[in-house]
XYZ file of N, CA, C and O in Angstrom:
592
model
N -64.978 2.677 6.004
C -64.007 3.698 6.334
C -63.242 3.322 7.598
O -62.052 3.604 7.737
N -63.729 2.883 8.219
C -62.899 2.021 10.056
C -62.430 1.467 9.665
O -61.283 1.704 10.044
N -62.412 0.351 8.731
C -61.560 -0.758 8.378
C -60.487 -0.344 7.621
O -59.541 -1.128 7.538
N -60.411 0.911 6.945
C -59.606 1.230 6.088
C -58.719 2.220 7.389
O -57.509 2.381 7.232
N -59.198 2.646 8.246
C -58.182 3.204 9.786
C -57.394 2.340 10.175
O -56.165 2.347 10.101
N -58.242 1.385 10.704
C -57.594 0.431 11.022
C -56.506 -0.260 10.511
O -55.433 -0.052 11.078
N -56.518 -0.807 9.850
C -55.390 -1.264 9.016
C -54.340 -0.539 8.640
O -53.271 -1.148 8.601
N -54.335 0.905 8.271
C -53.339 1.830 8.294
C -52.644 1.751 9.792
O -51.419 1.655 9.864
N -53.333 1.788 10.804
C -52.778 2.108 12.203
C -52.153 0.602 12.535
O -51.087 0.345 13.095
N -53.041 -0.206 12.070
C -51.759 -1.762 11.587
C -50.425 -1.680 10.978
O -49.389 -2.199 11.394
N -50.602 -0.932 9.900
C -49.577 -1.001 8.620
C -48.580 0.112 9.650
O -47.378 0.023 9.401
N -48.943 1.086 10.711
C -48.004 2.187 10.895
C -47.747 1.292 12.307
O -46.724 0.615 12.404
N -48.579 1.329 13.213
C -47.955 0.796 14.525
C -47.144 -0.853 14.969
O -46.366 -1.300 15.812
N -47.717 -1.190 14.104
C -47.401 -3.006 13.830
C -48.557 -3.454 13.805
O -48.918 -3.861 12.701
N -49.703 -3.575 15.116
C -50.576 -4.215 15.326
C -51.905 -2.903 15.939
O -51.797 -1.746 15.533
N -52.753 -3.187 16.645
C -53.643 -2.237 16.886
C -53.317 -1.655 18.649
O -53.990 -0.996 19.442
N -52.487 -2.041 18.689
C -52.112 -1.505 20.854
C -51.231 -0.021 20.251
O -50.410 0.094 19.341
N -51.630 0.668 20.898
C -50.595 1.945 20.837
C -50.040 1.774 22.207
O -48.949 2.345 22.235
N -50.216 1.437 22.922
C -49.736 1.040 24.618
C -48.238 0.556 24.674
O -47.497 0.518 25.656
N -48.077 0.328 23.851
C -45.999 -0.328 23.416
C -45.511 0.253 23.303
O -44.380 0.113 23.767
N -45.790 1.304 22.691
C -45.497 2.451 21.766
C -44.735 3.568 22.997
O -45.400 3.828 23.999
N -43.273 4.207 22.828
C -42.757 5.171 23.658
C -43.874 7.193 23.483
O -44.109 7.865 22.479
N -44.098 7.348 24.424
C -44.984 8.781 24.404
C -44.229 9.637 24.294
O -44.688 10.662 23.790
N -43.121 9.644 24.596
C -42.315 10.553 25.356
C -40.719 10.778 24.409
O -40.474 9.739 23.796
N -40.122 11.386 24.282
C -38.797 11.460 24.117
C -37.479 10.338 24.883
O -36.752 9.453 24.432
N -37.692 10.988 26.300
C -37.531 10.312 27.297
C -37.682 9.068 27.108
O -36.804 8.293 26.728
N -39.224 8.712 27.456
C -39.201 7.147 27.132
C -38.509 6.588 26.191
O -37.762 5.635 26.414
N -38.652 7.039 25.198
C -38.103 6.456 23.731
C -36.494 6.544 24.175
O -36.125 5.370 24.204
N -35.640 7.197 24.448
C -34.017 6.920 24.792
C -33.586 5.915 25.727
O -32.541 5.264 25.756
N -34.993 5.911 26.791
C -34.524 4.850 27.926
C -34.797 3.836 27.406
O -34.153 2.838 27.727
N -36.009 3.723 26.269
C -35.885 1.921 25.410
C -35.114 1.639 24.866
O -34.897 0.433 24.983
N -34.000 2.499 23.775
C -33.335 2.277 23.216
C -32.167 1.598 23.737
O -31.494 0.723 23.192
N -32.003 2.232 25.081
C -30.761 1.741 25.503
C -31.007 0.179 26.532
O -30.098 -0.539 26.950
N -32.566 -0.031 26.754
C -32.997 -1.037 27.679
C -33.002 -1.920 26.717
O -33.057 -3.069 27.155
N -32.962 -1.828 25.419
C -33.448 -2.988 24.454
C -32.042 -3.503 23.439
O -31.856 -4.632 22.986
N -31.267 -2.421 23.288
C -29.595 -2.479 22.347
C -28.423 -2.013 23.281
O -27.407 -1.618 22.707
N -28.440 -2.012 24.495
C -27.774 -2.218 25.285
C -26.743 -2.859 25.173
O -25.772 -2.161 25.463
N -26.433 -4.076 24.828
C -24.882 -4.825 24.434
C -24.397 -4.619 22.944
O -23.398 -5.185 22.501
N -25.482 -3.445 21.940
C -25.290 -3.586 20.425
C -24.474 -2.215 20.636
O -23.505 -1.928 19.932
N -24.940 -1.424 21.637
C -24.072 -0.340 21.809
C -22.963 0.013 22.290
O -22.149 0.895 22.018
N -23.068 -1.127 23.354
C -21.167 -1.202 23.970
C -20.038 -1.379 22.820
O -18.909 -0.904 22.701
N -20.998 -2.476 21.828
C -20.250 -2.873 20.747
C -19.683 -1.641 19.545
O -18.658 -1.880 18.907
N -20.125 -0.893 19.421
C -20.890 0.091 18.573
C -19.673 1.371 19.000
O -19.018 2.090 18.245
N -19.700 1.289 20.770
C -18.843 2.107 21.604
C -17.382 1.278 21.548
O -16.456 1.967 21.120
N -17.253 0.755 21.689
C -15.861 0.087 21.441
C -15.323 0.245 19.982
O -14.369 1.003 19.808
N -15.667 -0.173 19.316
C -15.880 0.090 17.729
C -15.020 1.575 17.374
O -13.951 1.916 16.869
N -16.285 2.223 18.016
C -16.020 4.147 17.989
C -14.220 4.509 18.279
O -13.312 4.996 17.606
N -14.383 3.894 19.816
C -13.364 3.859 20.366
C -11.913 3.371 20.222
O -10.975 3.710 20.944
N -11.867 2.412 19.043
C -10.922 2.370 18.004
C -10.423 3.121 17.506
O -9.208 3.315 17.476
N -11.552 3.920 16.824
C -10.900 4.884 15.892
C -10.482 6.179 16.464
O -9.920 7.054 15.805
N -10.763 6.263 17.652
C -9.775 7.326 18.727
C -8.633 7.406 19.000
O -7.936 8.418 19.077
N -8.171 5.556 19.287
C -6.924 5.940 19.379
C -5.710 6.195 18.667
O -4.879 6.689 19.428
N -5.387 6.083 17.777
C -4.737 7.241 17.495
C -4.135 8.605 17.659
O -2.975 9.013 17.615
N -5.437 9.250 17.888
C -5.570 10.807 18.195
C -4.532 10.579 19.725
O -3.417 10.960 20.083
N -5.621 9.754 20.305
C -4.903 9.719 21.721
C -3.757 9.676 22.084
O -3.206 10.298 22.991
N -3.327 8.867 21.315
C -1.800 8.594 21.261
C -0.816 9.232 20.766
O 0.363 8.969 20.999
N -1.204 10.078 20.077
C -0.619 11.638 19.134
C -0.539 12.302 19.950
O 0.426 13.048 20.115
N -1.970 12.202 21.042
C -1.628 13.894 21.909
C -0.878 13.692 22.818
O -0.402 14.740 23.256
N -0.446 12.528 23.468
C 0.185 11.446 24.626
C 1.319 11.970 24.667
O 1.879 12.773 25.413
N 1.778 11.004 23.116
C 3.364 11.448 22.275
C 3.821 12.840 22.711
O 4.788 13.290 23.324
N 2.542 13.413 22.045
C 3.252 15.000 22.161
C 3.489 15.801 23.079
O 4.471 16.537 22.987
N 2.358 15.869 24.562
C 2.613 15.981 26.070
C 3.785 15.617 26.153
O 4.848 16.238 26.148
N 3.496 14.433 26.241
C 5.363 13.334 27.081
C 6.572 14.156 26.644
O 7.236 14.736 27.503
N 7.092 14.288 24.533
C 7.707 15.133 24.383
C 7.822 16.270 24.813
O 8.852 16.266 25.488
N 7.379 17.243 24.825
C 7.085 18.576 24.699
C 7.075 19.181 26.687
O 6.995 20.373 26.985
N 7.158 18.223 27.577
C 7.621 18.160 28.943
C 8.874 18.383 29.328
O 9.349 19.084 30.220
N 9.284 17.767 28.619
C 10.808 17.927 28.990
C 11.577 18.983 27.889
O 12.784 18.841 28.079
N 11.391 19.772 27.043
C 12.337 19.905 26.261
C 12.451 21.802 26.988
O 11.354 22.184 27.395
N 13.026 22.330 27.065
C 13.497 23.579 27.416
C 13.198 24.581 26.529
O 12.455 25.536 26.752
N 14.070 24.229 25.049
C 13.990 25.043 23.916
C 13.321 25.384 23.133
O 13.257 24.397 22.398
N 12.244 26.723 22.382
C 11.027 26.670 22.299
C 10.977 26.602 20.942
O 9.925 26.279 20.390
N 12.546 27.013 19.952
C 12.079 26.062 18.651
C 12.393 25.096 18.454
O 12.786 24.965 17.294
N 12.453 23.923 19.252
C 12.016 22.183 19.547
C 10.631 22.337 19.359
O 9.932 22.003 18.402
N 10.262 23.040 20.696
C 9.118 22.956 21.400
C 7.721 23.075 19.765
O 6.824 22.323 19.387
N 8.181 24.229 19.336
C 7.506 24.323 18.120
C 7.814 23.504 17.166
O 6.730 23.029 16.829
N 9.037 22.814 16.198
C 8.924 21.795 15.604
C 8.303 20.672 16.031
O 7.673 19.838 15.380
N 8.541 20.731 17.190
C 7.842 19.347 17.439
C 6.162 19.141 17.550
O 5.627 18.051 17.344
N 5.490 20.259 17.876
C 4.568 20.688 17.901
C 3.461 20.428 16.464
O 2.403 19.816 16.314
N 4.372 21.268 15.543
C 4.047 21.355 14.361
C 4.052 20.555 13.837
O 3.198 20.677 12.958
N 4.868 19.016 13.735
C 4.750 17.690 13.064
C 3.978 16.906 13.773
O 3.290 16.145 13.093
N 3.870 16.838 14.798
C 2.344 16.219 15.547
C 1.062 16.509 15.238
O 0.086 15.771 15.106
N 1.246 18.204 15.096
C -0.454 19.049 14.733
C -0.501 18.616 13.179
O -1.564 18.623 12.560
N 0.607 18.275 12.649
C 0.404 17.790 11.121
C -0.524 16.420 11.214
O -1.521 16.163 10.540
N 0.161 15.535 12.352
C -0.185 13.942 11.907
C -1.240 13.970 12.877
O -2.277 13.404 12.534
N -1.216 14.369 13.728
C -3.247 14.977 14.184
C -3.948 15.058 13.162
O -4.796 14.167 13.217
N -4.064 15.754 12.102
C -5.381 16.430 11.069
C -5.585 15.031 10.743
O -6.760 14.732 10.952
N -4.869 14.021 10.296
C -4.640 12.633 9.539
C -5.771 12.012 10.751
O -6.848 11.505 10.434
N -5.329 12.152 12.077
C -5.799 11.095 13.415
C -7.653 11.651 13.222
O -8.689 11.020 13.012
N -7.379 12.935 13.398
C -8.844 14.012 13.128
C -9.689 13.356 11.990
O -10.891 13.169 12.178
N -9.089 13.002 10.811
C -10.076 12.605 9.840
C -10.376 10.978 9.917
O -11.393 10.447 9.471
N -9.299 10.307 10.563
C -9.559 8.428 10.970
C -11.347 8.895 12.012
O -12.503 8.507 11.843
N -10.785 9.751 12.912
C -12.171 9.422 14.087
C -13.272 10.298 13.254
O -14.440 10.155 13.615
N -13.115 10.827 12.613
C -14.465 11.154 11.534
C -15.176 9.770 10.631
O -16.388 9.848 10.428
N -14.595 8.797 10.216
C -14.988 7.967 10.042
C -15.247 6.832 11.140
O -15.659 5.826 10.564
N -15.195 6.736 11.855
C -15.823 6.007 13.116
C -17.259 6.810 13.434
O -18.336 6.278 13.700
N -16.992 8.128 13.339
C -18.519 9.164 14.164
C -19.109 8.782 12.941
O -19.943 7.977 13.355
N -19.227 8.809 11.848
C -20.125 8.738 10.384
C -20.732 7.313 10.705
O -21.937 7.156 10.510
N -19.999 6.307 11.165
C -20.828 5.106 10.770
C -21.523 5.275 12.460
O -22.678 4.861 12.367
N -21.271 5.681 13.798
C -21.510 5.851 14.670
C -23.066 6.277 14.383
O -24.051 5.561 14.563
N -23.043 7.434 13.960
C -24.019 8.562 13.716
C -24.832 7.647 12.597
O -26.006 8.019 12.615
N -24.713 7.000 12.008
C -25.711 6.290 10.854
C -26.428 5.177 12.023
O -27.648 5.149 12.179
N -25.792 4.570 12.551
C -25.868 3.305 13.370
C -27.003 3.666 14.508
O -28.022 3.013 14.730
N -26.608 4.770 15.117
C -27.471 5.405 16.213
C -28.820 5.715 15.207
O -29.942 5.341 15.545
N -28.560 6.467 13.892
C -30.055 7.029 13.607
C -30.728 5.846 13.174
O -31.942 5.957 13.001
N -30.156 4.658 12.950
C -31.204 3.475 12.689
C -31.622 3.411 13.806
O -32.688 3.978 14.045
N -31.229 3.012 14.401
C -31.784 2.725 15.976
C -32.948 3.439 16.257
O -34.025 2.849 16.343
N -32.833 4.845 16.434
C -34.070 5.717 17.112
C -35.072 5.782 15.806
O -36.162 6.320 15.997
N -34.887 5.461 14.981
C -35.879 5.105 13.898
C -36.527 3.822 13.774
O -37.142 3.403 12.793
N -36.260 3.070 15.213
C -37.020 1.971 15.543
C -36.077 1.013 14.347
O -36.019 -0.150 14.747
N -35.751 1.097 13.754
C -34.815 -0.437 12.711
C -33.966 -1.229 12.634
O -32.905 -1.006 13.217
N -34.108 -2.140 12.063
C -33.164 -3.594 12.565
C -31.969 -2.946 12.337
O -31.813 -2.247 11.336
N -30.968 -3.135 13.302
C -29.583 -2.821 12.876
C -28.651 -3.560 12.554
O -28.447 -3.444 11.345
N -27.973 -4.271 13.031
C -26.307 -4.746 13.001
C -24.852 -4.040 12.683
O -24.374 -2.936 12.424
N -24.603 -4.932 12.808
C -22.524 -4.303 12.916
C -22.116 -3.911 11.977
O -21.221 -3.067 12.020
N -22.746 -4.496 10.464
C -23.132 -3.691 9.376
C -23.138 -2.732 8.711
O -22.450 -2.292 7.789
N -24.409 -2.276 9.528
C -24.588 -0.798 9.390
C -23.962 0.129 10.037
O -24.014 1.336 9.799
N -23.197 -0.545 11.088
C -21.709 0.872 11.079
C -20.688 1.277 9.914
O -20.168 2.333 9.553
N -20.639 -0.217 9.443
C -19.601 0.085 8.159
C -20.134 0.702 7.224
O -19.597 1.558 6.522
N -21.837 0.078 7.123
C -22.395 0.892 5.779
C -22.712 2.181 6.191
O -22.907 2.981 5.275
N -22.810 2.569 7.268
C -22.282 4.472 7.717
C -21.590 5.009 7.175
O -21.773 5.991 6.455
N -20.152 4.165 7.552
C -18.727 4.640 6.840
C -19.132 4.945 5.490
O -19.110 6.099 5.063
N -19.490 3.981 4.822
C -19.310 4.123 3.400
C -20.220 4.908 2.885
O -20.056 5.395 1.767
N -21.465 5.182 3.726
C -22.464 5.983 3.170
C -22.017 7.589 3.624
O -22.655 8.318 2.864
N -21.365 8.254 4.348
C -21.537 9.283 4.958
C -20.363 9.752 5.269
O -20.313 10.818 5.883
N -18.999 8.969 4.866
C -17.641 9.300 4.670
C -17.146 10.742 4.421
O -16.340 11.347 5.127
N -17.739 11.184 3.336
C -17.669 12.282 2.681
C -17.757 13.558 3.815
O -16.824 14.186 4.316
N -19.397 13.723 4.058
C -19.415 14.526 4.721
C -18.509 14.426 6.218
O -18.138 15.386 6.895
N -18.341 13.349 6.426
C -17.748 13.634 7.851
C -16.034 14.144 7.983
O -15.384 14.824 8.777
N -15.761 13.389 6.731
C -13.786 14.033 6.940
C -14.250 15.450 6.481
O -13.727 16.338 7.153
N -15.034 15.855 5.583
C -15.001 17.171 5.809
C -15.044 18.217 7.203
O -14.326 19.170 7.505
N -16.122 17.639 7.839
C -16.425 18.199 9.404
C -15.180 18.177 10.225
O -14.746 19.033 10.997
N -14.784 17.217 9.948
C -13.505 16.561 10.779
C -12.331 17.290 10.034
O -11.786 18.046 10.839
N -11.841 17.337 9.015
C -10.809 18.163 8.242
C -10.741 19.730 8.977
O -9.735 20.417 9.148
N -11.930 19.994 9.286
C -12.212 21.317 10.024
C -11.580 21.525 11.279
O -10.921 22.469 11.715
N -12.029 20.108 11.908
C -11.627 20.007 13.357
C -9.883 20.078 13.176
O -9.398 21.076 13.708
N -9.347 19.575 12.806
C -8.246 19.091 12.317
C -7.112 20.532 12.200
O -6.285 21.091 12.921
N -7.620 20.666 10.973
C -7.269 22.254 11.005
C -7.359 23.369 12.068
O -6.409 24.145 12.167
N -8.307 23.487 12.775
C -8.393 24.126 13.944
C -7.421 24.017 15.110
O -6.938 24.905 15.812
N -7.227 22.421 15.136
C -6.323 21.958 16.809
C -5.016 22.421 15.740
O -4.015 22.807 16.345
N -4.933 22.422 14.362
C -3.239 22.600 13.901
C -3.195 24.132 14.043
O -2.009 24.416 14.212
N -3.941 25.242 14.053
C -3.657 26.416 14.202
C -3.968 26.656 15.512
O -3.254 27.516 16.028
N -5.002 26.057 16.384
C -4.507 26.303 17.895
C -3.203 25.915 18.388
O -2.609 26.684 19.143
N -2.689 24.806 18.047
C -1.488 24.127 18.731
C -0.030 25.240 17.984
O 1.004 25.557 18.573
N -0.274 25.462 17.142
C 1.143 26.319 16.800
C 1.245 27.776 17.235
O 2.210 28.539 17.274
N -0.069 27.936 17.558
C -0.679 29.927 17.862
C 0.009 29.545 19.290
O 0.916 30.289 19.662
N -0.368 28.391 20.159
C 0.121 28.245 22.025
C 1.514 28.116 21.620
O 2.205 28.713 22.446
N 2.044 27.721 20.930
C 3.542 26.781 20.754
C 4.398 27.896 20.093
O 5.619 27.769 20.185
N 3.861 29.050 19.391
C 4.405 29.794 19.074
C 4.636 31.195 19.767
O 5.360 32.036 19.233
C-alpha cells in the first residue's frame, strides 16, 4: 500500500520532494513570473498589438473633437469613431482570449509557447468578441449619450 502512495505522489508531484512545490498563492505568482519572465514581456507586447488600434481611434477622436465648435460635427464625428471603436473593441478581444489561454497554461504549471497564444485565439475567439462586442457597444452608447 506505501508503494502504491508513493508512486502516485511521483505520478502527481514529479518526484517525491514536496519542498519545490509553491504553498502559497503568493508564492506560486512570484514563480511564475521569476521563471517566464521574458515569455511574458513577449506575451505583453503581443497583447499590446492588438490595442493599438483602439488607441489610435480614441487619439483620432480627442485631437478631432478639440477643436471643432459645432456640436452636430461634434456628434457626427463622434458617432463614426464610436462605430469603428466596436470593430477596435472586438480586435483587442482577440488578443485578451489568447492572453487569457496563455496565462492559464502557465499557472497550471504547463509547457507553453508563442503558440499557445494563437491557439487561445482560435480556441476561445468566440466567447471573447462576444464579451468584447459588449464592451464595444457600451463605449458606442456612452460616447453619443456625452456627445449628445
Amino acid at each position: 500500500m506505501s508503494e502504491n502512495n508513493n508512486f502516485l505522489k511521483t505520478i502527481l508531484l514529479g518526484d517525491d520532494n514536496e519542498e519545490h512545490l509553491p504553498s502559497t498563492r503568493k508564492k506560486q505568482f512570484f514563480n511564475v513570473i521569476k521563471y517566464n519572465y521574458g515569455s511574458l514581456i513577449i506575451v505583453s507586447l503581443l497583447t499590446f498589438l492588438f490595442i493599438i488600434p483602439l488607441l489610435i481611434c480614441h487619439y483620432c477622436l480627442s485631437f478631432i473633437i478639440a477643436d471643432i465648435i459645432d456640436t452636430e460635427i461634434i456628434f457626427y464625428h463622434t458617432f463614426n469613431f464610436s462605430i469603428i471603436m466596436i470593430f477596435c473593441f472586438l480586435f483587442l478581444g482577440l488578443g485578451i482570449a489568447g492572453l487569457s489561454y496563455y496565462i492559464r497554461k502557465l499557472l497550471w504549471a504547463e509547457v507553453v509557447s508563442i503558440h499557445d497564444y494563437f491557439l487561445g485565439i482560435k480556441i476561445g475567439y468566440k466567447r471573447y468578441l462576444c464579451i468584447f462586442l459588449i464592451y464595444g457597444i457600451s463605449y458606442f452608447i456612452y460616447n453619443i449619450d456625452l456627445s449628445y
